[in-house]
Amino acid sequence: MEDKLQALKTRLAEIQDLRKAAALLNWDQQTYMPPGGAAARAEQLATLAKTAHTWFVADEIGVLLEDLKGQAAGWDFDSDEASLVRVVARDYQKARKIPPELVAEFARVTTLAFEAWAKARKESDFAQFQPHLQKIVELNIRFAEAWGYQERMYDPLLDEFEPDMKTAQVAAIFDDLKPALLPLVKAISERADRVDASVLCRPADVDKQWAFGVEVIKQIGFDFNRGRQDRSLHPFTTSFSISDVRLTTRLDPNYLPSALYGSLHECGHGLYEQGIDPRLERTALDDGASLGVHESQSRLWENLVGRGRPFLKYAFPRLRAAFPQQLDGVDEEAFYRAINRVEPSLIRVEADEVTYNLHIMLRFELENEMLEGKIKLADLPEAWNARMRGYLGIAPPNDAAGVLQDVHWSNGMFGYFPTYSLGNLLSVQFFDKARQDIPDVLDQIAAGRFEDLLGWLRQNIHRHGRKYTPAQLVRRVTGQELTAAHYVAYIRAKFSEIYGL
Ligand code: ZN
């Protein structure tokens, strides 16, 4: 049996090598590759993806898993070995259900769809993208049918990003959130003049912004011996191993918080990757539990820590020393209010903590309606705008600022958006538990000491990698199920105070 486990691990390690090599090519594409490299890079990435998939769905891996499953039932559930067999068997079962020709067609359709989307967005013309979106909806339906589902067609698609999560659970969470958020957004909109954020738009040298972000994430605990940060158009984090984690950030000379809060966000993702137990390296477990759990780590550092008063006690004097002209006449409290300003806006990625989840609900509802044939694609832009009016009281002036703003659908991804909201909710639920377990954690943060908080995250979340499903992990860490209650309480308290509600 030991031999069979070793044989499985050896094959998985080779497959993981292919995936990490693809991650490196992908990172390079988004950071340093000259535009001329795009066509060859697409072929290289397709070859690596196809080879990794083919190796993984091989009969041999199925036989090894089948032989090991009986044994694994007797092993400790939390052990690396039992977790490996359990998680890989689940991945294998799903991957085997997808015919290779569907994988190939998905790659072809999405490559063209991405180009069409980029052009349609530039020209703000949804009609150009519509036939591509039609194909992507049809492909997602074929994936869902191939995987199979009991309740909603969305279930197996969501499961790709958030293992074991069901559409009905997400809908129930949104049903709890919506009645809490809508009146709050309305009340804040009526008092918009109470917070002035214009100071954030004073021009600031981008090299200094970069240096300040690096100083802060070093202090928090990002290990630059096992990672680095580069610039990209859209910030993201990736890793080529547990000891080689890549952050990217974006610099905006006319928006001071862009680099700092972008770096804090990506650093949260990076700390998760650096914190995975090295014993899980080159297995299928050396990744986050889900996209939602990953996003909980980035949001925890960006919002719960970074946009809180204790953090500013540490960071603001340093920020003012680095940007004396930009922050002339601005005190800590004014800065706190500025970076927490709430404003219904058209673009999801720029949304504040209060309105963000409403952007996600809209997308979640429309994705389900598209899959279930409840909406004609030609009507999608108007359906989008109508929901924007209903949720945020504003409507996009054109498709580019509305239905075409996100890249996800052109990449073929349905079921991805809810993970952003789940991450927001989880970030508060985890942080509340950390505050219970480390009673003086806010004082520590105010003193620029982050090691206890990071240690808590490492111990409770990071080191486990993908061993547990999100639901198992949340129960293990907090003793509760995932709930919107913590988030709602946090949002109500914080923003009622800022806006004097
Ligand atoms: Zn993120």
XYZ file of C-alpha atoms and ligand atoms in Angstrom:
502
model
C 0.000 0.000 0.000
C 2.922 2.301 0.825
C 4.169 1.719 -2.741
C 0.807 2.647 -4.206
C 0.660 5.861 -2.196
C 4.182 6.694 -3.358
C 3.244 5.896 -6.962
C 0.233 8.233 -6.727
C 2.342 10.998 -5.157
C 4.992 10.684 -7.875
C 2.400 11.092 -10.643
C 0.681 13.986 -8.896
C 4.036 15.729 -8.397
C 4.755 15.606 -12.123
C 1.283 16.933 -12.954
C 1.743 19.730 -10.422
C 5.070 20.603 -12.085
C 3.226 21.106 -15.384
C 0.596 23.287 -13.720
C 3.185 25.435 -11.977
C 5.177 25.799 -15.215
C 1.937 27.030 -16.820
C 1.475 29.465 -13.928
C 4.945 30.873 -14.614
C 4.173 31.358 -18.325
C 0.894 33.003 -17.373
C 2.565 35.343 -14.854
C 5.162 36.309 -17.431
C 2.436 37.014 -19.992
C 0.815 39.502 -17.611
C 4.017 41.199 -16.456
C 6.967 41.199 -18.884
C 6.085 39.397 -22.131
C 6.240 41.624 -25.226
C 2.921 41.746 -27.157
C 4.482 39.761 -30.009
C 4.777 36.724 -27.740
C 1.030 36.238 -27.339
C 0.316 33.723 -30.116
C 3.141 31.307 -29.228
C 2.378 31.680 -25.521
C -1.257 30.652 -26.103
C -0.039 27.433 -27.796
C 2.428 26.707 -24.989
C -0.224 27.188 -22.324
C -2.731 25.032 -24.244
C -0.165 22.225 -24.570
C 0.657 22.288 -20.863
C -3.035 22.364 -19.880
C -3.914 19.511 -22.208
C -0.962 17.413 -21.054
C -1.715 17.995 -17.363
C -5.368 17.046 -17.933
C -4.447 13.917 -19.923
C -1.947 12.741 -17.296
C -4.433 13.371 -14.509
C -7.403 11.510 -16.018
C -5.253 8.489 -16.948
C -6.722 5.071 -15.992
C -3.623 4.378 -13.918
C -4.462 7.162 -11.461
C -8.008 5.841 -11.166
C -6.711 2.346 -10.332
C -4.312 3.725 -7.709
C -7.072 5.808 -6.112
C -9.472 2.870 -6.111
C -6.873 0.655 -4.399
C -6.064 3.338 -1.819
C -9.637 4.404 -0.993
C -10.468 1.352 1.119
C -7.259 1.758 3.112
C -7.677 5.494 3.505
C -11.034 4.968 5.228
C -9.045 3.636 8.192
C -6.577 6.531 8.287
C -6.882 9.665 10.402
C -9.185 12.059 8.513
C -6.806 15.004 9.124
C -3.653 13.204 8.016
C -1.896 14.364 4.838
C -2.368 10.909 3.296
C -6.106 10.512 3.955
C -6.677 14.097 2.804
C -4.692 13.507 -0.373
C -6.709 10.439 -1.346
C -10.023 12.092 -0.410
C -9.416 15.360 -2.280
C -7.745 13.848 -5.337
C -10.485 11.210 -5.705
C -13.017 14.013 -5.831
C -10.996 15.986 -8.410
C -10.492 12.842 -10.460
C -14.150 11.949 -10.530
C -15.058 15.412 -11.813
C -12.216 15.588 -14.356
C -13.044 12.157 -15.825
C -16.561 13.276 -16.654
C -15.337 15.911 -19.088
C -14.593 14.622 -22.588
C -11.247 15.925 -23.953
C -12.990 17.451 -26.996
C -15.049 19.652 -24.657
C -11.837 20.893 -22.987
C -10.369 21.705 -26.400
C -13.545 23.452 -27.597
C -13.665 25.501 -24.392
C -10.083 26.678 -25.008
C -10.854 27.657 -28.611
C -14.144 29.425 -27.850
C -12.785 31.397 -24.899
C -9.633 32.514 -26.750
C -11.835 34.101 -29.450
C -14.382 35.338 -26.918
C -11.698 37.168 -24.954
C -10.536 39.034 -28.068
C -14.143 39.854 -28.994
C -14.919 41.034 -25.465
C -11.872 43.310 -25.350
C -12.916 44.937 -28.643
C -16.608 45.118 -27.684
C -15.718 46.762 -24.382
C -13.456 49.267 -26.083
C -16.275 50.181 -28.474
C -18.917 49.775 -25.775
C -21.008 47.501 -27.985
C -22.519 44.408 -26.352
C -23.908 43.141 -29.675
C -20.355 42.251 -30.803
C -19.831 40.059 -27.749
C -23.311 38.502 -27.673
C -22.705 35.571 -30.104
C -19.563 34.635 -28.154
C -21.405 34.794 -24.856
C -24.086 32.574 -26.403
C -21.451 29.899 -27.098
C -20.008 30.271 -23.611
C -23.417 29.800 -22.004
C -23.964 26.691 -24.141
C -20.545 25.310 -23.172
C -21.210 25.911 -19.490
C -24.505 24.041 -19.846
C -22.601 21.142 -21.431
C -20.088 21.140 -18.568
C -22.894 21.200 -16.000
C -24.691 18.315 -17.767
C -21.439 16.326 -17.976
C -20.740 16.776 -14.253
C -24.407 16.242 -13.363
C -26.478 18.009 -10.705
C -29.530 17.450 -8.561
C -31.001 20.865 -7.897
C -29.619 23.723 -9.947
C -27.548 23.733 -13.118
C -25.310 26.311 -11.410
C -24.316 23.828 -8.675
C -21.514 21.924 -10.471
C -20.109 25.158 -11.939
C -19.966 26.844 -8.531
C -18.422 23.639 -7.154
C -15.367 24.148 -9.390
C -14.431 27.266 -7.421
C -16.119 26.554 -4.081
C -16.108 22.800 -3.430
C -19.385 21.440 -2.028
C -21.105 24.845 -1.941
C -24.644 24.815 -3.375
C -26.508 27.537 -5.282
C -29.317 27.440 -2.726
C -26.828 28.231 0.081
C -25.473 31.235 -1.796
C -29.014 32.432 -2.542
C -29.961 32.078 1.142
C -26.892 34.082 2.217
C -27.732 36.813 -0.295
C -31.324 36.828 0.988
C -29.912 37.632 4.439
C -27.529 40.286 3.121
C -29.817 42.170 0.787
C -32.356 43.547 3.322
C -29.440 44.639 5.532
C -27.461 46.366 2.791
C -30.126 48.118 0.705
C -31.429 50.496 3.427
C -27.850 51.181 4.534
C -26.784 52.150 1.006
C -29.801 54.439 0.733
C -29.185 56.110 4.091
C -25.503 56.657 3.304
C -26.292 58.035 -0.173
C -28.422 60.699 1.486
C -25.450 61.705 3.654
C -22.741 61.425 1.014
C -21.372 64.876 1.850
C -20.264 63.727 5.327
C -17.111 62.149 3.930
C -14.613 63.946 1.709
C -12.154 61.707 -0.136
C -10.661 64.296 -2.496
C -7.350 64.212 -0.602
C -6.743 60.697 -1.967
C -6.574 62.065 -5.518
C -3.683 64.458 -4.949
C -0.865 63.387 -7.331
C 1.764 61.201 -5.641
C 5.046 59.822 -6.963
C 4.522 56.175 -7.992
C 8.006 55.016 -6.947
C 7.352 56.282 -3.432
C 3.958 54.568 -3.462
C 5.663 51.330 -4.466
C 8.276 51.655 -1.714
C 5.668 52.366 0.933
C 3.578 49.325 -0.055
C 6.657 47.092 0.102
C 7.622 48.431 3.531
C 4.136 47.656 4.880
C 3.808 44.126 3.493
C 7.315 43.292 4.754
C 6.251 44.448 8.193
C 3.110 42.315 7.982
C 5.192 39.248 7.214
C 5.413 38.677 3.467
C 8.720 36.873 2.966
C 10.656 38.434 0.079
C 13.137 35.568 0.191
C 10.252 33.377 -0.931
C 8.410 35.799 -3.148
C 8.493 39.069 -5.035
C 6.245 41.832 -6.296
C 5.975 43.162 -9.849
C 3.705 45.517 -11.756
C 0.742 44.399 -13.856
C -2.316 45.935 -15.487
C -4.681 43.938 -13.262
C -3.263 43.000 -9.856
C -3.134 39.260 -9.117
C -1.149 36.708 -7.105
C 0.216 33.398 -8.284
C 2.777 30.902 -7.047
C 5.259 28.529 -8.650
C 5.906 26.776 -5.337
C 5.280 27.439 -1.652
C 8.673 29.178 -1.634
C 8.144 31.240 -4.773
C 5.023 33.402 -4.505
C 4.451 36.285 -6.925
C 2.394 39.365 -6.117
C 1.556 42.024 -8.660
C 0.285 45.513 -8.053
C -0.900 48.538 -9.990
C 0.309 52.102 -9.507
C -1.860 55.162 -10.064
C -0.154 58.573 -9.777
C -3.546 60.192 -9.073
C -4.897 57.792 -6.474
C -2.743 57.253 -3.414
C -4.586 54.214 -1.931
C -4.337 52.178 -5.140
C -0.845 50.779 -4.541
C -1.061 50.446 -0.738
C -4.438 48.711 -0.599
C -3.743 46.719 -3.762
C -0.510 45.470 -2.176
C -2.257 44.674 1.111
C -4.912 42.696 -0.782
C -2.487 40.678 -2.874
C -0.191 40.224 0.127
C -3.126 38.512 1.879
C -3.306 36.020 -0.989
C 0.479 35.662 -0.954
C 0.695 35.004 2.803
C -1.820 32.180 2.345
C 0.348 30.583 -0.354
C 3.566 31.046 1.667
C 1.872 29.586 4.745
C 0.914 26.207 3.261
C 2.641 23.305 5.009
C 5.814 22.485 2.982
C 4.928 18.786 3.297
C 2.065 19.456 0.849
C 4.457 20.795 -1.830
C 3.995 19.138 -5.259
C 0.813 17.379 -4.187
C -2.665 18.430 -5.289
C -3.131 19.951 -1.823
C -0.648 22.831 -2.147
C -3.272 25.479 -2.879
C -6.020 27.385 -1.067
C -9.184 25.612 0.118
C -11.293 27.555 -2.398
C -11.432 30.919 -4.121
C -13.735 32.181 -1.368
C -11.326 31.196 1.402
C -8.460 32.717 -0.605
C -10.383 35.966 -0.949
C -11.101 35.949 2.791
C -7.356 36.243 3.389
C -6.875 39.154 0.990
C -9.923 40.990 2.330
C -8.889 40.417 5.931
C -5.607 42.288 5.425
C -6.982 44.888 3.034
C -10.193 45.782 4.885
C -10.400 44.350 8.409
C -6.793 45.311 9.146
C -5.890 47.933 6.521
C -9.037 50.065 6.637
C -9.306 49.964 10.411
C -8.314 52.656 12.936
C -5.697 50.510 14.741
C -3.739 49.953 11.519
C -3.797 53.665 10.707
C -2.370 54.419 14.120
C 0.695 52.503 12.948
C 0.663 53.366 9.233
C -0.604 56.934 8.963
C 2.356 58.729 10.605
C 4.661 56.793 8.264
C 2.450 57.579 5.294
C 2.517 61.266 6.147
C 6.281 61.191 6.443
C 6.501 59.598 2.987
C 3.946 61.965 1.403
C 4.230 65.261 3.326
C 2.774 67.440 0.562
C -0.095 65.141 -0.361
C -1.181 64.707 3.251
C -0.548 68.266 4.360
C -3.331 69.314 6.728
C -4.868 65.812 6.775
C -5.151 64.011 10.094
C -5.541 60.311 10.835
C -9.296 60.579 11.321
C -9.849 62.425 8.041
C -7.769 59.809 6.247
C -9.714 56.983 7.940
C -12.982 58.467 6.727
C -11.641 59.085 3.220
C -10.476 55.509 2.653
C -13.806 54.227 3.965
C -16.024 56.442 1.849
C -19.125 54.671 0.535
C -20.463 55.599 -2.862
C -22.716 53.600 -5.190
C -20.587 53.275 -8.320
C -20.775 51.483 -11.629
C -17.593 49.415 -11.478
C -17.337 46.351 -9.214
C -13.568 46.421 -8.710
C -13.758 49.988 -7.370
C -16.674 49.291 -5.026
C -16.499 49.938 -1.266
C -17.228 47.455 1.522
C -20.947 48.294 1.695
C -21.896 48.212 -1.979
C -19.498 45.498 -3.208
C -21.728 42.523 -2.529
C -24.651 44.079 -4.403
C -22.526 43.989 -7.564
C -22.032 40.263 -6.972
C -25.712 39.499 -6.351
C -26.604 41.070 -9.688
C -24.094 38.850 -11.509
C -25.121 35.714 -9.603
C -28.778 36.257 -10.518
C -28.048 36.969 -14.190
C -25.737 33.941 -14.538
C -28.447 31.646 -13.222
C -31.038 33.183 -15.529
C -28.766 32.800 -18.562
C -28.068 29.128 -17.810
C -31.699 28.326 -17.111
C -32.911 30.122 -20.253
C -34.903 32.681 -18.296
C -33.403 35.647 -20.087
C -32.637 36.336 -23.757
C -29.043 37.449 -24.199
C -30.171 40.373 -26.338
C -31.973 41.674 -23.238
C -28.951 41.270 -20.949
C -27.675 44.883 -21.021
C -31.086 46.224 -20.023
C -31.525 43.543 -17.340
C -28.118 44.570 -15.952
C -29.023 48.256 -15.937
C -32.406 47.615 -14.329
C -30.773 45.735 -11.438
C -28.151 48.450 -11.021
C -30.970 50.967 -10.620
C -32.744 48.686 -8.149
C -29.694 47.879 -6.012
C -27.545 50.982 -6.257
C -29.840 53.673 -7.635
C -27.584 54.368 -10.623
C -27.483 53.137 -14.205
C -24.493 52.715 -16.552
C -24.398 55.219 -19.428
C -23.095 52.492 -21.768
C -22.266 48.762 -22.054
C -18.575 49.262 -21.228
C -19.437 50.613 -17.774
C -22.191 48.004 -17.424
C -22.542 44.477 -18.737
C -19.121 44.411 -20.458
C -16.971 45.569 -17.514
C -15.739 42.175 -16.231
C -13.415 39.752 -17.997
C -14.846 36.595 -16.324
C -17.566 35.638 -18.813
C -15.217 36.024 -21.775
C -12.908 33.550 -20.019
C -15.836 31.141 -19.843
C -16.182 31.370 -16.071
C -19.689 31.018 -14.652
C -19.978 30.391 -10.914
C -16.883 32.439 -10.033
C -18.415 35.740 -8.898
C -20.086 34.502 -5.674
C -16.652 33.580 -4.304
C -15.861 37.301 -3.911
C -18.836 37.760 -1.595
C -18.139 34.542 0.286
C -14.611 35.855 0.819
C -15.937 39.136 2.233
C -18.213 37.288 4.648
C -15.539 34.815 5.690
C -12.959 37.542 6.268
C -15.118 39.024 9.033
C -16.090 35.644 10.475
C -12.413 34.617 10.712
C -11.274 37.996 12.039
C -13.952 37.939 14.779
C -12.636 34.546 15.898
C -9.032 35.761 15.800
C -10.024 38.710 18.019
C -11.557 36.288 20.493
C -8.456 34.105 20.531
C -5.980 37.048 20.657
C -7.709 39.602 22.932
C -5.156 42.380 22.377
C -4.785 41.892 18.636
C -6.027 45.419 17.831
C -3.430 46.932 20.186
C -0.785 44.815 18.516
C -1.867 46.052 15.075
C -1.767 49.668 16.313
C 1.837 49.034 17.399
C 2.736 47.602 13.987
C 2.973 44.057 15.313
C 1.283 41.498 13.098
C 3.007 38.236 14.029
C 0.313 36.917 16.380
C -2.444 37.499 13.834
C -0.384 35.985 11.030
C 0.541 33.064 13.296
C -3.152 32.481 14.038
C -4.001 32.471 10.319
C -1.098 30.132 9.574
C -2.078 27.729 12.352
C -5.815 27.690 11.650
C -6.073 28.213 7.892
C -2.916 28.522 5.787
C -1.020 25.353 6.677
C -3.918 23.061 5.711
C -3.832 23.991 2.017
C -6.676 22.168 0.248
C -7.143 19.438 2.852
C -10.609 20.627 3.851
C -13.640 21.878 1.943
C -14.585 25.472 2.780
C -17.487 24.267 4.958
C -15.223 21.857 6.866
C -12.603 24.558 7.364
C -15.053 27.211 8.583
C -16.535 24.772 11.095
C -13.055 23.757 12.266
C -11.844 27.336 12.684
C -14.942 29.087 14.039
C -17.159 26.265 15.327
C -19.943 27.696 13.158
C -21.333 27.434 9.641
C -20.649 30.220 7.145
C -23.086 33.026 7.934
C -23.743 36.615 6.839
C -24.362 37.671 10.462
C -20.760 38.694 11.270
C -20.433 40.736 8.108
C -23.766 42.503 8.595
C -22.922 43.417 12.200
C -19.481 44.703 11.175
C -20.780 46.802 8.274
C -23.640 48.274 10.323
C -21.420 49.277 13.238
C -18.546 50.677 11.182
C -20.524 52.714 8.679
C -23.250 53.917 11.047
C -20.470 55.485 13.050
C -18.734 57.039 10.037
C -21.952 58.431 8.568
C -23.692 59.265 11.862
C -26.730 57.078 11.171
Zn -8.356 38.828 -4.400
